[in-house]
Tab-separated table of C-alpha atoms in Angstrom:
chain	number	residue	atom	x	y	z
D	198	MET	CA	-8.380	-15.171	14.059
D	199	GLU	CA	-10.317	-12.370	15.777
D	200	GLN	CA	-7.229	-11.289	17.731
D	201	GLU	CA	-5.141	-11.341	14.553
D	202	ASN	CA	-7.639	-9.006	12.895
D	203	GLU	CA	-7.492	-6.591	15.836
D	204	LYS	CA	-3.709	-6.327	15.453
D	205	LEU	CA	-3.958	-5.334	11.785
D	206	THR	CA	-3.475	-1.709	10.933
D	207	TYR	CA	-5.873	-0.035	8.537
D	208	GLY	CA	-3.136	0.058	5.899
D	209	GLU	CA	-2.377	-3.639	6.289
D	210	ALA	CA	-6.051	-4.538	5.943
D	211	VAL	CA	-6.428	-2.419	2.811
D	212	LYS	CA	-3.264	-3.904	1.322
D	213	GLU	CA	-4.558	-7.439	1.912
D	214	LEU	CA	-7.933	-6.506	0.421
D	215	GLU	CA	-6.195	-5.168	-2.671
D	216	ALA	CA	-4.242	-8.412	-2.990
D	217	ILE	CA	-7.451	-10.434	-2.719
D	218	VAL	CA	-9.103	-8.331	-5.415
D	219	ARG	CA	-6.114	-8.807	-7.724
D	220	GLU	CA	-6.205	-12.563	-7.114
D	221	MET	CA	-9.953	-12.768	-7.722
D	222	GLN	CA	-9.566	-10.839	-10.982
D	223	SER	CA	-6.758	-13.026	-12.246
D	224	GLU	CA	-7.399	-15.840	-14.667
D	225	SER	CA	-5.687	-18.248	-12.298
D	226	CYS	CA	-8.260	-17.694	-9.548
D	227	SER	CA	-9.952	-20.941	-8.688
D	228	ILE	CA	-13.686	-20.975	-8.142
D	229	ASP	CA	-12.930	-23.113	-5.090
D	230	ASN	CA	-11.187	-20.160	-3.443
D	231	LEU	CA	-13.926	-17.583	-3.994
D	232	SER	CA	-15.724	-18.428	-0.762
D	233	LYS	CA	-12.480	-18.196	1.209
D	234	TYR	CA	-11.603	-14.857	-0.383
D	235	THR	CA	-15.084	-13.486	0.218
D	236	LYS	CA	-15.040	-14.469	3.899
D	237	ARG	CA	-11.597	-12.964	4.413
D	238	SER	CA	-12.635	-9.786	2.613
D	239	LEU	CA	-15.603	-9.428	4.945
D	240	GLN	CA	-13.310	-9.771	7.980
D	241	LEU	CA	-10.933	-7.166	6.574
D	242	LEU	CA	-13.750	-4.762	5.754
D	243	LYS	CA	-14.981	-5.037	9.342
D	244	VAL	CA	-11.472	-4.160	10.563
D	245	CYS	CA	-11.369	-1.129	8.267
D	246	LYS	CA	-14.825	0.003	9.326
D	247	ALA	CA	-13.934	-0.281	13.019
D	248	LYS	CA	-10.697	1.663	12.548
D	249	LEU	CA	-12.481	4.406	10.598
D	250	TYR	CA	-15.172	4.644	13.275
D	251	GLU	CA	-12.546	4.879	16.050
D	252	THR	CA	-10.686	7.589	14.168
D	253	ASP	CA	-13.904	9.510	13.530
D	254	GLU	CA	-14.789	9.414	17.234
D	255	GLU	CA	-11.309	10.594	18.231
D	256	LEU	CA	-11.463	13.461	15.755
D	257	LYS	CA	-14.882	14.506	17.034
D	258	LYS	CA	-13.481	14.657	20.581
D	259	ILE	CA	-10.493	16.701	19.449
D	260	LEU	CA	-12.682	19.130	17.510
D	261	ALA	CA	-15.031	19.459	20.476
D	262	GLU	CA	-12.057	20.398	22.656
D	263	LEU	CA	-11.047	23.086	20.172
D	264	GLU	CA	-14.514	24.618	20.334
D	265	LYS	CA	-14.301	25.128	24.112
């Protein structure tokens, strides 16, 4: 599962998170699935956070090069 998460793009992770939110807000959402959805959301949020951090670091390097 960890390797699958690493292959996700930021956009894919956000799209899946949005789908989970829609499902959790629907009347057909089973209480039995809430734990599963919450765990998956946490995994996806970690992917998004990592991708944002990587992008931030890359941008800092690029901006530092421009200042030279």
